[in-house]
Each structure stands twice: as structure tokens, then as C-alpha cells.
Short mmCIF file of C-alpha atoms in Angstrom, two decimals:
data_model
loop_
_atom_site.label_atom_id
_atom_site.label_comp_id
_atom_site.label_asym_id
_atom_site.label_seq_id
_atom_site.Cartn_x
_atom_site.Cartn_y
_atom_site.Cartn_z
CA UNK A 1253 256.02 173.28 177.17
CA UNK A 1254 256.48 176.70 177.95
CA UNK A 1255 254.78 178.57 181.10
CA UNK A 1256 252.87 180.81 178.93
CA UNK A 1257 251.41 177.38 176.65
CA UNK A 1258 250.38 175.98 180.15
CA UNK A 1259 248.16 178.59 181.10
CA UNK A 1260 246.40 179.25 177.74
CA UNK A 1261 246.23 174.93 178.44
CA UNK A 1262 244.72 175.27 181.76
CA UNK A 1263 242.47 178.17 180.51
CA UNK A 1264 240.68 176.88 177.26
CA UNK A 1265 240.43 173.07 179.68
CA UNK A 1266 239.15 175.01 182.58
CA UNK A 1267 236.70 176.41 180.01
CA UNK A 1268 235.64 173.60 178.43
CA UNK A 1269 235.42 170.78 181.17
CA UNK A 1270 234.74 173.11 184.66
CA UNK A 1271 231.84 170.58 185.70
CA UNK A 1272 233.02 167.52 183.33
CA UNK A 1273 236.53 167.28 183.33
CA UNK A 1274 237.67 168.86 185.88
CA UNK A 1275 237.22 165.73 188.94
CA UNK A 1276 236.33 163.00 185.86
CA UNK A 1277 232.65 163.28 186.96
CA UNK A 1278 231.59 162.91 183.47
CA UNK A 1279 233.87 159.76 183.42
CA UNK A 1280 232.16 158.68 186.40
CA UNK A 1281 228.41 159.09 185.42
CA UNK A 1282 229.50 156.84 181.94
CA UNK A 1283 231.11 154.40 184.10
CA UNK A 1284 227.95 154.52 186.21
CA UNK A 1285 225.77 154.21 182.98
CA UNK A 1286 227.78 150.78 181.80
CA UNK A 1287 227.94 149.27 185.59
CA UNK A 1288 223.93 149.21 185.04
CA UNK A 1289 223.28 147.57 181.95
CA UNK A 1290 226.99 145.28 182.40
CA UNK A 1291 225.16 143.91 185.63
CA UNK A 1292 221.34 143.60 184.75
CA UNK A 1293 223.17 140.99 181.92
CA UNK A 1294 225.28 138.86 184.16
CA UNK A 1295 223.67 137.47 186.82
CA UNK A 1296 226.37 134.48 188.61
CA UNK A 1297 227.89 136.78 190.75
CA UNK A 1298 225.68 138.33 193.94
CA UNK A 1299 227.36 141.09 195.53
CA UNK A 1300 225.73 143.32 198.85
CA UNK A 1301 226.59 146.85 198.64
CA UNK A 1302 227.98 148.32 202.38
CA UNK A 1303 228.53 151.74 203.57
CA UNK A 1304 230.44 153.45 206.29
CA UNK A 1305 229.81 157.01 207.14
CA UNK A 1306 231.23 158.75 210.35
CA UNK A 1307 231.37 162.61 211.24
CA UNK A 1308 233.67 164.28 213.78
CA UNK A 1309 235.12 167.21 214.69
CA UNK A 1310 236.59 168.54 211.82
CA UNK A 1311 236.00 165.62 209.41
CA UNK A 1312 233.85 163.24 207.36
CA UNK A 1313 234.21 159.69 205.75
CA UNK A 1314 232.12 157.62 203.87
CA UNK A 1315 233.25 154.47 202.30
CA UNK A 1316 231.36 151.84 200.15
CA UNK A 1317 231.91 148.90 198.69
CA UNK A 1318 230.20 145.60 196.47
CA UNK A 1319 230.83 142.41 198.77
CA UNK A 1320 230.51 139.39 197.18
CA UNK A 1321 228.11 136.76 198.59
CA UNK A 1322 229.50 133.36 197.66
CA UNK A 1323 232.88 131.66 198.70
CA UNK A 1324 234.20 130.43 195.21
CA UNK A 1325 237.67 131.79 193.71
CA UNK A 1326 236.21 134.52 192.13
CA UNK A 1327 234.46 135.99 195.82
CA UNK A 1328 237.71 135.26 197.69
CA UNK A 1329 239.97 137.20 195.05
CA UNK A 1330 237.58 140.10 195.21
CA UNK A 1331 237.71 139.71 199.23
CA UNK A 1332 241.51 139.62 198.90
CA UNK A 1333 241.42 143.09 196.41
CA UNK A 1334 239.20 144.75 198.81
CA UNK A 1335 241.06 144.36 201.34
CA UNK A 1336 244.15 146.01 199.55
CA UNK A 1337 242.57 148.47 198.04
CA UNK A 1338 240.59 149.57 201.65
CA UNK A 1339 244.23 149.90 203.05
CA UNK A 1340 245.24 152.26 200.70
CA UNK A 1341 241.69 154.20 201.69
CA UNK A 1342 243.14 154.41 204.98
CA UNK A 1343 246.38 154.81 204.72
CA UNK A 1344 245.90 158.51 204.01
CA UNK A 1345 247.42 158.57 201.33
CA UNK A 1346 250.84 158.50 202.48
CA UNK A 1347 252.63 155.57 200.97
CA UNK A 1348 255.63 155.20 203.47
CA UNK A 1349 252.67 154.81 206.51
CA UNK A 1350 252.15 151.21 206.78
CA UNK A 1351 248.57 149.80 206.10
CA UNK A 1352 246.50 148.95 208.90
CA UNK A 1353 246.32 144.93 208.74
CA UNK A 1354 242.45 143.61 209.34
CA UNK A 1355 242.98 140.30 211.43
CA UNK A 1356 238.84 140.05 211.33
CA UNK A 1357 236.83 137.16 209.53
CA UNK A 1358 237.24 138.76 205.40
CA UNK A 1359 233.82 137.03 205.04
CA UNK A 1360 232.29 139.58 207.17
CA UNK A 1361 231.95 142.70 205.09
CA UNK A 1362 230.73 145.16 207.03
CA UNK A 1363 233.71 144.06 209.98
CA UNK A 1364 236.11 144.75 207.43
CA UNK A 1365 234.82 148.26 205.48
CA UNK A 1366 234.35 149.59 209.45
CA UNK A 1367 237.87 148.54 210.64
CA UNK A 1368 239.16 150.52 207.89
CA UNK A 1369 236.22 153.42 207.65
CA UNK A 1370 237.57 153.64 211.16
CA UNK A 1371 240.87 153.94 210.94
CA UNK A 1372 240.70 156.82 207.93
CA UNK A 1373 237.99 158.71 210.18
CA UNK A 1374 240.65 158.45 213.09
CA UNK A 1375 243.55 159.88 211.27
CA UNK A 1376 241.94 162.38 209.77
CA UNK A 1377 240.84 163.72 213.03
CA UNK A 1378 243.48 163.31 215.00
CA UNK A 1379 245.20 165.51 211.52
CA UNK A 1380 242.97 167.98 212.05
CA UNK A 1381 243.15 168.59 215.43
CA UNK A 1382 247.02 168.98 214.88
CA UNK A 1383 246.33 171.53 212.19
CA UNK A 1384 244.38 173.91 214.90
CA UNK A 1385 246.86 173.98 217.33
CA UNK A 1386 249.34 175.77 214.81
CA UNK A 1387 246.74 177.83 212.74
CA UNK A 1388 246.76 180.80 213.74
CA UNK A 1389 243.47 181.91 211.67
CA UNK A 1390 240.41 183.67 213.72
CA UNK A 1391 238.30 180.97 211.77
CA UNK A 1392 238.45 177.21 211.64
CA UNK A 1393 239.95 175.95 208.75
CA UNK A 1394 237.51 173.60 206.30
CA UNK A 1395 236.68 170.39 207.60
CA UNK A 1396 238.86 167.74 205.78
CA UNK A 1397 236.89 164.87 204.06
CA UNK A 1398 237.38 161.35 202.69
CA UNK A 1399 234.78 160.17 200.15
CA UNK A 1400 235.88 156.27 198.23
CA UNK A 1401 234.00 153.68 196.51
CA UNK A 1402 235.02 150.19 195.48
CA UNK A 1403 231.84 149.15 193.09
CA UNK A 1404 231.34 145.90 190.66
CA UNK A 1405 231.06 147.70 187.57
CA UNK A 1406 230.68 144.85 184.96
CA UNK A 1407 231.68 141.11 184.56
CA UNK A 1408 232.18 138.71 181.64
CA UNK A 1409 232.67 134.89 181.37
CA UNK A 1410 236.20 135.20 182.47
CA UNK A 1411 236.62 138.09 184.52
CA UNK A 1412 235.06 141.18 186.92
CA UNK A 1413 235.60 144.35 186.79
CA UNK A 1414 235.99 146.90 190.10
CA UNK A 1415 236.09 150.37 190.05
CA UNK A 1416 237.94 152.17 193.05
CA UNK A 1417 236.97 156.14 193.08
CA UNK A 1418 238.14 158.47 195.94
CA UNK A 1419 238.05 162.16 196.64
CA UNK A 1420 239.83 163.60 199.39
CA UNK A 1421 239.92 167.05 200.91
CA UNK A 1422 242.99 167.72 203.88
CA UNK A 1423 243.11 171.59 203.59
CA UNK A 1424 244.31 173.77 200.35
CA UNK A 1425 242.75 175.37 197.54
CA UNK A 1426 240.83 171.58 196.29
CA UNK A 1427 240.88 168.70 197.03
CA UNK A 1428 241.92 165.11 194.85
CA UNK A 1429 240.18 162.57 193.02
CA UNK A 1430 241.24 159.13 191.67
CA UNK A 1431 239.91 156.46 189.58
CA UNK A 1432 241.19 152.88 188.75
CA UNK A 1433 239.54 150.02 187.46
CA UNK A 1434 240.62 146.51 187.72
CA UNK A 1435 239.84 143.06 186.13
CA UNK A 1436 239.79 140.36 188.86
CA UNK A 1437 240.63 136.90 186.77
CA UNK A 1438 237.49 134.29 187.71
CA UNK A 1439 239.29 130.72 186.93
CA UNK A 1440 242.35 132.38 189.58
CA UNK A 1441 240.73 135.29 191.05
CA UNK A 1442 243.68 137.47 190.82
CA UNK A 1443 243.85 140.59 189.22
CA UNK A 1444 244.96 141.04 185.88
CA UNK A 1445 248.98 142.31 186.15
CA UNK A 1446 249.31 143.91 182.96
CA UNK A 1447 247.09 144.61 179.94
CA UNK A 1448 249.18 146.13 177.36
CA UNK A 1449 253.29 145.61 176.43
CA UNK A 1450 254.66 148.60 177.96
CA UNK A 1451 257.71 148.33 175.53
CA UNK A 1452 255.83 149.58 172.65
CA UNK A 1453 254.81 153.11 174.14
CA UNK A 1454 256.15 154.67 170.87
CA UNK A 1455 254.63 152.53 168.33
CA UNK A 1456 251.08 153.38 170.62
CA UNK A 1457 251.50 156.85 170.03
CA UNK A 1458 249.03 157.44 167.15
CA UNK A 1459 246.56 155.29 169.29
CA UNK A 1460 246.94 157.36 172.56
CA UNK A 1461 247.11 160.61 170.50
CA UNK A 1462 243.57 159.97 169.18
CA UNK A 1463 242.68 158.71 172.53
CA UNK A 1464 243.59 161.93 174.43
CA UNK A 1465 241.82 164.19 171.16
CA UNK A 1466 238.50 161.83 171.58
CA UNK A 1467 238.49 162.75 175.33
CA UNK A 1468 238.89 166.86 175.05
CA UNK A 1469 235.68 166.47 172.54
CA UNK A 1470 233.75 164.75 175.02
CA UNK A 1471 234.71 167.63 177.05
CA UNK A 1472 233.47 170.32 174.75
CA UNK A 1473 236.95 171.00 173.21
CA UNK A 1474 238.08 170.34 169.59
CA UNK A 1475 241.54 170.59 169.09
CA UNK A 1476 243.82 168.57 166.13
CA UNK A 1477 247.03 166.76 166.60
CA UNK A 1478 249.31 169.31 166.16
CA UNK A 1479 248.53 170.89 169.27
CA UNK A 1480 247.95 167.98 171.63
CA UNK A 1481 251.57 168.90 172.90
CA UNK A 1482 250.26 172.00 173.78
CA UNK A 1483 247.99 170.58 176.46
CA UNK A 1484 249.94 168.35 178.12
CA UNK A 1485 252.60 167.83 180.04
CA UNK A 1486 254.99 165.39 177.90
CA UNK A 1487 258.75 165.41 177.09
CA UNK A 1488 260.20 164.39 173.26
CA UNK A 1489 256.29 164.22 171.73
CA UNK A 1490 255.38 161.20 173.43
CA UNK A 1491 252.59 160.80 175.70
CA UNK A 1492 253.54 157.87 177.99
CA UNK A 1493 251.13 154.84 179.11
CA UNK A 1494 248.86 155.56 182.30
CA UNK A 1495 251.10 154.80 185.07
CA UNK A 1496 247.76 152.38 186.31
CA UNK A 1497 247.63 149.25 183.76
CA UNK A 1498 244.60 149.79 181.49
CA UNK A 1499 241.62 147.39 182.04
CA UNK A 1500 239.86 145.12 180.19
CA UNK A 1501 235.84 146.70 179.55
CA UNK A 1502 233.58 145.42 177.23
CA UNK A 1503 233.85 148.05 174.71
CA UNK A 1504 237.74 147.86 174.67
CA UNK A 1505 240.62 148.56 176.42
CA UNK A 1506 240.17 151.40 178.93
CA UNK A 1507 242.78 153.72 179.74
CA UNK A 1508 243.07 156.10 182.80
CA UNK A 1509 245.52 158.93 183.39
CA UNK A 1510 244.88 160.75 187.20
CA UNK A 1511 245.23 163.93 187.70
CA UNK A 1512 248.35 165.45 186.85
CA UNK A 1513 249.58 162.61 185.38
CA UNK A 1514 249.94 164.49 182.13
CA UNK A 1515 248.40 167.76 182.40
CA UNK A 1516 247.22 170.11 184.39
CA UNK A 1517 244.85 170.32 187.50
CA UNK A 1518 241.84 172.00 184.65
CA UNK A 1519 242.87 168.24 182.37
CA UNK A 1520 241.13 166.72 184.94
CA UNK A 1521 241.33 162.32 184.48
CA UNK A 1522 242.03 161.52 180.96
CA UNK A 1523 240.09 158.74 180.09
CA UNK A 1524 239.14 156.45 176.45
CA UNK A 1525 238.55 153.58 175.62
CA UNK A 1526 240.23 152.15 172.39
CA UNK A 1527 238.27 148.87 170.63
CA UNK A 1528 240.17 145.50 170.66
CA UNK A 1529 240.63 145.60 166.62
CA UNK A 1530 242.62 148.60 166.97
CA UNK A 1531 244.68 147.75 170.17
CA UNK A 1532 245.18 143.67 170.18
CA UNK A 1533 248.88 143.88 168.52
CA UNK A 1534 249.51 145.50 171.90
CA UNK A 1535 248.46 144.16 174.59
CA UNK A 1536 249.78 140.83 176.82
CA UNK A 1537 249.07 137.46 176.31
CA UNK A 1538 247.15 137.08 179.42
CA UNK A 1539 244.97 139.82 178.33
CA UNK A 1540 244.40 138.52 175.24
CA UNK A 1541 243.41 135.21 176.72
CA UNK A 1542 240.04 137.17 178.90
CA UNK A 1543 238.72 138.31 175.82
CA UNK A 1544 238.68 135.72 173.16
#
């Protein structure tokens, strides 16, 4: 796509989704919507929510998470994912930095989401204060800012679902959001690999084509096929799967592109959901299994 295409792209998005779109709020408050009714049905599985908030000089972090209450292999796999996924909170998002390793009791919730709250709030400041000595500027540079949730958002017979959600802000014109959600098996509790056979990208096309032109509607944005290319960022007319497996919901399959991951900044998170009777040829065996 040419330069000119990508900023009439950006422009009519930026247009169209500059509240929605833009950091997948709209996504967000839906996902919010089905956590509600999702949990108020199922009713095996206690969780306590726990926050973390901490403000320094120069920064802010606030964490929370769903800790589950009970010690069968369902709680301990969603112990075991929460303590992943709070590493990658903290590990600034720097892949090659190593993950802080919590050596605490992983039955104690609120030990574990403050050893990690911690150790975000501690690189960020010490981040910031390395950013003063070398700016120059009469002012202070924004404060940076670290903002995650990991959430139950709904549960079947065979499986939860989490939601991780982060927003961080280190300096620049904006900041970043993300937004995964994964299905935590109950009979192993470990989280589902793979949803969909990611040999078959091509013959998925019509179904992520509609997929992407159902999510610019919700956004306020019409457009038909032939100019989905013109939004995006793809190579040979082919949008490829979400680089994030898509997860199991109980309206379909969900799929979730991050930012950039197709399209521009304005794109915001592309999101859909596509029912089971139109995606089942497609997806994995295990998958397939959770929902039957």
C-alpha cells in the first residue's frame, strides 16, 4: 500500500474510531459487558479481585488481577498463568530482560501481584530518573505510567477464560495498549496452545475479510471488500492470523490483532468474533474438544 493510501487509511479510521478504536476501549467495555453476565451464570469457580497501585517520582502503576480461591487443577493453572503473564507486566516490555522469578507462596495473591507491582514501579523509576539526567528540556518530561489487568472474564464446563489488558506510557507522542485473552483447560489447567490450523490462513481469508469489515462498522465506518486492502497493512491480499492464538468465547471464536499488527496506530485492536458453524473446519482438535 502506497504512502498516500495510508494516510487517507489513518484519516477516515482516525475519524471514525478516535474514542472507540483507537486504544480498543470499545472492545474493552463489550468484553466488560460479557465478563458480567458469563460470571453471574457460572458459579464453581470463586476468584478475589487484588490491586496494586504505587506513585513515585515520575511514575505510576496499578495492577489487578482475579485470584482464584480453591486449590484444584483449574486454581493452580490459573496461579501458574498469572504468574507468567505478571512477568511480562514487569518485564517492561523488553523481551531480552529476563523476568523477575517470584520464589513467594503462589497461594498468596496479594505476595505475588506486589512482588511484581513492585518490580514494574521500580524500573520505571529508576527509567525515568535516567531520562532527566540527559533531557535537556526546561520542563519535566510526562510522568511514565503502567496500567494492566488480568480479569476472569467467563468460564464454561471445560474451560476459563482470562483477559490480560495493559496500557503503558514511557515518553513519546502516546502511549500502548494490548489485549489477549486466554482459555485455561479445567480437566489440565493449562492453557489452550492453539485454536485454529494456522496452515489454512488462505482458505480463512473470506472469514477474516468479513471479520475485519464487521469491526470498522462497529467503529462507525462502512467500507466493502474491495477496499479492505486499502486499510491495512498486508502483502499479496492476504490478511494473516493474529500473531496471539484466538480464544475460545461463548459466542465463537474470538480473534485479536494489537496494534500495528495490521494497520495503523488510528486501526486501533482489530477484534471479531466469528460463530463456531462458520469457523469449526478450522480450528484444532483440542479446540474442538472444549466446545462440544
Amino acid at each position: 500500500m502506497n504512502k498516500k493510501k495510508v494516510c487517507i487509511a489513518a484519516l477516515l479510521i482516525a475519524t471514525a474510531c478516535i474514542t472507540g478504536c483507537k486504544t480498543g476501549q470499545k472492545e474493552s467495555a463489550k468484553a466488560g459487558q460479557e465478563m458480567e453476565s458469563s460470571i453471574a451464570e457460572a458459579e464453581d469457580l470463586a476468584t478475589d479481585s487484588i490491586v496494586f497501585s504505587e506513585n513515585g517520582k515520575g511514575y505510576s502503576c496499578n495492577m489487578k488481577i482475579d485470584f482464584p480461591q480453591g486449590n484444584g487443577k483449574i486454581d493452580e493453572g490459573i496461579k501458574d498463568f498469572l504468574i507468567s503473564a505478571l512477568g511480562d507486566f514487569a518485564a517492561c516490555d523488553n523481551p531480552d530482560k529476563p523476568k523477575a522469578e517470584y520464589k513467594g507462596d503462589k497461594n498468596d495473591g496479594k505476595a505475588l501481584l506486589d512482588f511484581y507491582g513492585k518490580q514494574r514501579s521500580k524500573d520505571m523509576g529508576e527509567e525515568y530518573k535516567n531520562l532527566l539526567e540527559f533531557d535537556n528540556r526546561e520542563e519535566e518530561p510526562s510522568p511514565f505510567s503502567f496500567d494492566g489487568s488480568i480479569r476472569m472474564k467467563e468460564e464454561s464446563a471445560k474451560y476459563v477464560t482470562y483477559g490480560i489488558e495493559s496500557y503503558v506510557y514511557l515518553g513519546g507522542a502516546h502511549g500502548s495498549s494490548f489485549l489477549r485473552e486466554v482459555n485455561i483447560i479445567r480437566e489440565t489447567g493449562k492453557v489452550l496452545a492453539t485454536s485454529v490450523d494456522t496452515t489454512k490462513t488462505k482458505e480463512m481469508q473470506p472469514i477474516l475479510r468479513k471479520g475485519v469489515i464487521e469491526y470498522f462498522k462497529e467503529c462507525g465506518e462502512d467500507i466493502s471488500d474491495d477496499k479492505v486492502n486499502d486499510m491495512l497493512f498486508i502483502n499479496d491480499n492476504t490478511i494473516p492470523l493474529p500473531a496471539i492464538t484466538p480464544s475460545l468465547s461463548k459466542n465463537g471464536l474470538k480473534f485479536i490483532y494489537q496494534q500495528y499488527e495490521i494497520g495503523p496506530y488510528a486501526l486501533g485492536m482489530v477484534s471479531f468474533t466469528v460463530p463456531y458453524d462458520k469457523i469449526k473446519t478450522f480450528m484444532t482438535e483440542e479446540a474442538l474438544k472444549l466446545i462440544e
